């Protein structure tokens, strides 16, 4: 069965950096677009970024463009999100999601807290 | 960005009774491939969202048949024929047609 396990969240100071990871299993990782979606505490859902199987196609929400970088390692069945210049508005649970337009499967999420 | 507007935002329901959630988009959700990428998710407290319905009306494996989705163009509906206790939580619609893909604000379903 599909499994997505995020890691790398934690407490970081404003202006700091963090890299999230997602370990995927149960499907052919390299054949699938992958995404990151976030949810601020007590709030709704916001798409952050997606990447194609080949890594040739990526896109970002305006709120993170220029600060976040999505990448993947198909040999390791892993998805990443490099986050720089973090602000309090980036505080959220970050979910790794299989597929894009239909958001088929979600991981359990990893919490990123940006605070001094 | 496409704005997804759900109503109601809070829905107290009686066990065994039907429930309905509306989702309206600010633009048509018909994609160039002819599909309508309108999906529904359910999130229980402390859990990640789980997809219930994809492309308007296709129920995911393991989703009870009391859940159904319908709609076209800009107006969509999620219906629960008979609410059960496990159905509490927040329901979100989501459009995957126009980037930036967006979610509705969420509808909180609780038992009266």
mmCIF file of C-alpha atoms in Angstrom:
data_model
loop_
_atom_site.group_PDB
_atom_site.id
_atom_site.type_symbol
_atom_site.label_atom_id
_atom_site.label_comp_id
_atom_site.label_asym_id
_atom_site.label_seq_id
_atom_site.Cartn_x
_atom_site.Cartn_y
_atom_site.Cartn_z
ATOM 1 C CA UNK A 1 0.000 0.000 0.000
ATOM 2 C CA UNK A 2 1.051 3.597 -0.522
ATOM 3 C CA UNK A 3 3.053 5.044 2.343
ATOM 4 C CA UNK A 4 4.389 8.576 2.654
ATOM 5 C CA UNK A 5 6.453 9.420 5.718
ATOM 6 C CA UNK A 6 7.578 12.999 6.270
ATOM 7 C CA UNK A 7 10.448 14.075 8.498
ATOM 8 C CA UNK A 8 12.634 17.064 9.176
ATOM 9 C CA UNK A 9 10.179 19.412 10.848
ATOM 10 C CA UNK A 10 10.990 21.310 13.987
ATOM 11 C CA UNK A 11 11.519 24.710 15.580
ATOM 12 C CA UNK A 12 13.488 27.249 13.571
ATOM 13 C CA UNK A 13 14.144 30.957 14.063
ATOM 14 C CA UNK A 14 12.813 33.567 11.639
ATOM 15 C CA UNK A 15 15.176 33.872 8.695
ATOM 16 C CA UNK A 16 16.389 30.330 9.196
ATOM 17 C CA UNK A 17 16.332 27.299 6.931
ATOM 18 C CA UNK A 18 14.996 23.768 7.106
ATOM 19 C CA UNK A 19 14.791 20.806 4.759
ATOM 20 C CA UNK A 20 11.847 18.442 4.841
ATOM 21 C CA UNK A 21 12.002 14.885 3.529
ATOM 22 C CA UNK A 22 9.351 12.421 2.470
ATOM 23 C CA UNK A 23 10.045 8.698 2.134
ATOM 24 C CA UNK A 24 7.689 7.037 -0.327
ATOM 25 C CA UNK A 25 6.828 3.386 -0.762
ATOM 26 C CA UNK A 26 4.160 1.140 -2.205
ATOM 27 C CA UNK A 27 4.144 2.616 -5.712
ATOM 28 C CA UNK A 28 6.486 3.467 -8.584
ATOM 29 C CA UNK A 29 7.820 6.737 -7.235
ATOM 30 C CA UNK A 30 9.567 7.887 -10.392
ATOM 31 C CA UNK A 31 6.340 7.655 -12.406
ATOM 32 C CA UNK A 32 4.444 10.083 -10.217
ATOM 33 C CA UNK A 33 4.174 13.798 -9.701
ATOM 34 C CA UNK A 34 4.564 14.682 -6.038
ATOM 35 C CA UNK A 35 3.512 17.692 -4.025
ATOM 36 C CA UNK A 36 3.863 19.514 -0.728
ATOM 37 C CA UNK A 37 0.733 20.955 0.889
ATOM 38 C CA UNK A 38 0.707 22.813 4.193
ATOM 39 C CA UNK A 39 -1.803 23.612 6.915
ATOM 40 C CA UNK A 40 -1.230 26.384 9.422
ATOM 41 C CA UNK A 41 -2.436 25.575 12.964
ATOM 42 C CA UNK A 42 -6.219 25.639 13.049
ATOM 43 C CA UNK A 43 -6.372 26.808 9.446
ATOM 44 C CA UNK A 44 -7.138 25.481 5.996
ATOM 45 C CA UNK A 45 -4.997 23.821 3.350
ATOM 46 C CA UNK A 46 -2.531 25.529 0.998
ATOM 47 C CA UNK A 47 -0.714 23.964 -1.931
ATOM 48 C CA UNK A 48 2.990 24.791 -1.710
ATOM 49 C CA UNK A 49 4.725 23.114 -4.639
ATOM 50 C CA UNK A 50 4.793 20.179 -7.028
ATOM 51 C CA UNK A 51 7.396 18.307 -9.052
ATOM 52 C CA UNK A 52 7.157 15.899 -11.962
ATOM 53 C CA UNK A 53 8.608 12.408 -11.939
ATOM 54 C CA UNK A 54 11.593 13.516 -14.002
ATOM 55 C CA UNK A 55 12.036 16.734 -11.972
ATOM 56 C CA UNK A 56 11.712 18.761 -15.193
ATOM 57 C CA UNK A 57 8.386 20.307 -14.199
ATOM 58 C CA UNK A 58 8.076 22.225 -10.944
ATOM 59 C CA UNK A 59 5.866 24.976 -9.662
ATOM 60 C CA UNK A 60 5.419 26.999 -6.495
ATOM 61 C CA UNK A 61 2.818 29.080 -4.737
ATOM 62 C CA UNK A 62 3.665 32.785 -4.897
ATOM 63 C CA UNK A 63 3.930 32.804 -1.101
ATOM 64 C CA UNK A 64 7.031 30.587 -1.213
ATOM 65 C CA UNK A 65 8.486 31.274 -4.659
ATOM 66 C CA UNK A 66 12.155 32.182 -4.457
ATOM 67 C CA UNK A 67 12.455 30.838 -0.893
ATOM 68 C CA UNK A 68 11.468 27.158 -1.187
ATOM 69 C CA UNK A 69 12.922 24.534 -3.515
ATOM 70 C CA UNK A 70 11.296 21.186 -4.229
ATOM 71 C CA UNK A 71 13.423 18.246 -5.360
ATOM 72 C CA UNK A 72 13.408 14.486 -5.470
ATOM 73 C CA UNK A 73 15.763 11.511 -5.587
ATOM 74 C CA UNK A 74 14.080 8.709 -7.487
ATOM 75 C CA UNK A 75 16.852 6.267 -6.569
ATOM 76 C CA UNK A 76 15.954 6.807 -2.913
ATOM 77 C CA UNK A 77 12.190 7.153 -3.426
ATOM 78 C CA UNK A 78 12.411 10.456 -1.619
ATOM 79 C CA UNK A 79 10.915 13.919 -1.962
ATOM 80 C CA UNK A 80 12.399 17.048 -0.417
ATOM 81 C CA UNK A 81 11.485 20.631 0.363
ATOM 82 C CA UNK A 82 14.316 23.054 1.054
ATOM 83 C CA UNK A 83 12.909 26.064 2.908
ATOM 84 C CA UNK A 84 14.923 29.277 3.303
ATOM 85 C CA UNK A 85 14.204 32.716 4.772
ATOM 86 C CA UNK A 86 11.458 31.282 6.932
ATOM 87 C CA UNK A 87 8.897 33.560 8.564
ATOM 88 C CA UNK A 88 6.173 33.022 11.146
ATOM 89 C CA UNK A 89 3.688 32.694 8.267
ATOM 90 C CA UNK A 90 5.430 29.472 7.241
ATOM 91 C CA UNK A 91 4.482 27.796 10.525
ATOM 92 C CA UNK A 92 2.378 24.810 9.515
ATOM 93 C CA UNK A 93 2.090 21.072 9.202
ATOM 94 C CA UNK A 94 3.641 20.122 5.873
ATOM 95 C CA UNK A 95 2.150 17.159 4.032
ATOM 96 C CA UNK A 96 3.783 15.099 1.319
ATOM 97 C CA UNK A 97 1.147 14.202 -1.280
ATOM 98 C CA UNK A 98 1.146 11.719 -4.145
ATOM 99 C CA UNK A 99 -0.167 13.155 -7.404
ATOM 100 C CA UNK A 100 -1.205 16.691 -8.118
ATOM 101 C CA UNK A 101 -4.615 17.462 -9.554
ATOM 102 C CA UNK A 102 -6.296 14.652 -7.604
ATOM 103 C CA UNK A 103 -4.107 14.562 -4.435
ATOM 104 C CA UNK A 104 -4.578 10.842 -4.011
ATOM 105 C CA UNK A 105 -2.541 10.025 -0.914
ATOM 106 C CA UNK A 106 -1.222 12.104 1.975
ATOM 107 C CA UNK A 107 1.457 11.502 4.554
ATOM 108 C CA UNK A 108 0.888 12.141 8.251
ATOM 109 C CA UNK A 109 2.645 15.493 8.066
ATOM 110 C CA UNK A 110 5.574 17.146 9.814
ATOM 111 C CA UNK A 111 5.246 20.309 11.892
ATOM 112 C CA UNK A 112 7.401 23.327 11.145
ATOM 113 C CA UNK A 113 7.355 26.090 13.747
ATOM 114 C CA UNK A 114 9.042 29.395 12.988
ATOM 115 C CA UNK A 115 9.552 31.368 16.163
ATOM 116 C CA UNK A 116 12.245 33.257 18.020
ATOM 117 C CA UNK B 1 -6.286 32.220 -8.085
ATOM 118 C CA UNK B 2 -9.525 30.261 -8.212
ATOM 119 C CA UNK B 3 -11.546 30.846 -5.070
ATOM 120 C CA UNK B 4 -13.427 27.859 -3.678
ATOM 121 C CA UNK B 5 -16.362 28.793 -1.472
ATOM 122 C CA UNK B 6 -17.947 26.172 0.741
ATOM 123 C CA UNK B 7 -21.240 26.369 2.563
ATOM 124 C CA UNK B 8 -22.167 25.930 5.248
ATOM 125 C CA UNK B 9 -18.959 26.307 7.249
ATOM 126 C CA UNK B 10 -20.535 24.534 10.212
ATOM 127 C CA UNK B 11 -22.992 21.662 9.891
ATOM 128 C CA UNK B 12 -24.601 20.104 12.975
ATOM 129 C CA UNK B 13 -26.278 16.873 11.932
ATOM 130 C CA UNK B 14 -28.383 14.174 13.537
ATOM 131 C CA UNK B 15 -27.142 10.604 13.321
ATOM 132 C CA UNK B 16 -28.868 8.763 10.526
ATOM 133 C CA UNK B 17 -29.968 11.947 8.781
ATOM 134 C CA UNK B 18 -28.649 13.238 5.439
ATOM 135 C CA UNK B 19 -26.136 16.040 5.070
ATOM 136 C CA UNK B 20 -25.061 18.162 2.131
ATOM 137 C CA UNK B 21 -22.101 20.482 1.562
ATOM 138 C CA UNK B 22 -21.906 22.958 -1.300
ATOM 139 C CA UNK B 23 -18.720 24.075 -3.046
ATOM 140 C CA UNK B 24 -18.612 26.850 -5.636
ATOM 141 C CA UNK B 25 -15.628 27.860 -7.730
ATOM 142 C CA UNK B 26 -14.922 31.337 -9.069
ATOM 143 C CA UNK B 27 -14.154 29.865 -12.504
ATOM 144 C CA UNK B 28 -15.230 26.852 -14.511
ATOM 145 C CA UNK B 29 -13.281 23.768 -13.470
ATOM 146 C CA UNK B 30 -13.368 22.055 -16.848
ATOM 147 C CA UNK B 31 -9.766 21.310 -17.815
ATOM 148 C CA UNK B 32 -8.423 21.166 -21.367
ATOM 149 C CA UNK B 33 -8.484 17.345 -21.240
ATOM 150 C CA UNK B 34 -12.229 17.416 -20.583
ATOM 151 C CA UNK B 35 -11.947 16.378 -16.949
ATOM 152 C CA UNK B 36 -13.232 18.375 -14.006
ATOM 153 C CA UNK B 37 -10.638 18.206 -11.237
ATOM 154 C CA UNK B 38 -12.901 18.734 -8.241
ATOM 155 C CA UNK B 39 -12.080 16.563 -5.260
ATOM 156 C CA UNK B 40 -13.420 16.142 -1.723
ATOM 157 C CA UNK B 41 -11.418 15.371 1.410
ATOM 158 C CA UNK B 42 -12.267 14.494 4.998
ATOM 159 C CA UNK B 43 -10.016 15.418 7.893
ATOM 160 C CA UNK B 44 -10.562 14.078 11.373
ATOM 161 C CA UNK B 45 -9.004 15.930 14.322
ATOM 162 C CA UNK B 46 -5.287 15.250 14.555
ATOM 163 C CA UNK B 47 -5.201 13.353 11.268
ATOM 164 C CA UNK B 48 -4.144 14.147 7.733
ATOM 165 C CA UNK B 49 -6.827 14.672 5.079
ATOM 166 C CA UNK B 50 -8.156 11.618 3.311
ATOM 167 C CA UNK B 51 -9.568 11.809 -0.184
ATOM 168 C CA UNK B 52 -13.180 10.687 -0.510
ATOM 169 C CA UNK B 53 -14.173 11.734 -4.004
ATOM 170 C CA UNK B 54 -12.109 12.631 -7.059
ATOM 171 C CA UNK B 55 -13.092 14.262 -10.333
ATOM 172 C CA UNK B 56 -16.536 15.277 -9.048
ATOM 173 C CA UNK B 57 -18.175 11.931 -8.470
ATOM 174 C CA UNK B 58 -15.655 9.077 -8.288
ATOM 175 C CA UNK B 59 -15.633 7.507 -4.847
ATOM 176 C CA UNK B 60 -12.294 6.254 -3.534
ATOM 177 C CA UNK B 61 -11.765 2.635 -2.614
ATOM 178 C CA UNK B 62 -13.017 1.926 0.883
ATOM 179 C CA UNK B 63 -15.224 5.011 1.040
ATOM 180 C CA UNK B 64 -18.756 4.061 2.096
ATOM 181 C CA UNK B 65 -21.405 4.413 -0.571
ATOM 182 C CA UNK B 66 -23.350 6.814 1.645
ATOM 183 C CA UNK B 67 -20.931 9.447 0.305
ATOM 184 C CA UNK B 68 -21.633 10.859 -3.144
ATOM 185 C CA UNK B 69 -20.379 13.779 -5.189
ATOM 186 C CA UNK B 70 -22.065 15.661 -7.980
ATOM 187 C CA UNK B 71 -21.951 18.900 -9.908
ATOM 188 C CA UNK B 72 -20.638 20.598 -13.001
ATOM 189 C CA UNK B 73 -19.028 23.815 -14.157
ATOM 190 C CA UNK B 74 -18.740 25.859 -10.983
ATOM 191 C CA UNK B 75 -21.227 24.240 -8.575
ATOM 192 C CA UNK B 76 -20.519 21.024 -6.721
ATOM 193 C CA UNK B 77 -22.053 19.087 -3.853
ATOM 194 C CA UNK B 78 -20.964 16.404 -1.424
ATOM 195 C CA UNK B 79 -23.819 14.411 0.074
ATOM 196 C CA UNK B 80 -23.890 11.982 2.962
ATOM 197 C CA UNK B 81 -27.070 9.917 2.772
ATOM 198 C CA UNK B 82 -27.105 8.892 6.446
ATOM 199 C CA UNK B 83 -24.575 10.455 8.788
ATOM 200 C CA UNK B 84 -22.667 8.130 11.093
ATOM 201 C CA UNK B 85 -20.564 9.060 14.110
ATOM 202 C CA UNK B 86 -17.299 8.448 12.225
ATOM 203 C CA UNK B 87 -18.227 11.136 9.690
ATOM 204 C CA UNK B 88 -17.452 14.018 12.049
ATOM 205 C CA UNK B 89 -14.577 16.279 11.104
ATOM 206 C CA UNK B 90 -13.826 18.871 8.463
ATOM 207 C CA UNK B 91 -14.637 18.413 4.794
ATOM 208 C CA UNK B 92 -12.721 20.273 2.098
ATOM 209 C CA UNK B 93 -13.332 20.641 -1.596
ATOM 210 C CA UNK B 94 -10.309 21.209 -3.802
ATOM 211 C CA UNK B 95 -9.838 22.223 -7.433
ATOM 212 C CA UNK B 96 -6.953 20.780 -9.431
ATOM 213 C CA UNK B 97 -7.797 22.427 -12.742
ATOM 214 C CA UNK B 98 -6.124 25.846 -12.519
ATOM 215 C CA UNK B 99 -2.704 26.381 -10.911
ATOM 216 C CA UNK B 100 -2.535 27.440 -8.063
ATOM 217 C CA UNK B 101 -4.726 24.500 -7.013
ATOM 218 C CA UNK B 102 -6.902 25.646 -4.164
ATOM 219 C CA UNK B 103 -9.086 24.368 -1.350
ATOM 220 C CA UNK B 104 -12.335 25.552 0.122
ATOM 221 C CA UNK B 105 -12.350 26.929 3.671
ATOM 222 C CA UNK B 106 -13.651 23.682 5.093
ATOM 223 C CA UNK B 107 -16.993 22.593 6.531
ATOM 224 C CA UNK B 108 -17.009 21.297 10.082
ATOM 225 C CA UNK B 109 -19.486 18.472 10.566
ATOM 226 C CA UNK B 110 -20.512 17.633 14.098
ATOM 227 C CA UNK B 111 -23.206 15.523 15.678
ATOM 228 C CA UNK B 112 -26.109 17.364 17.317
#
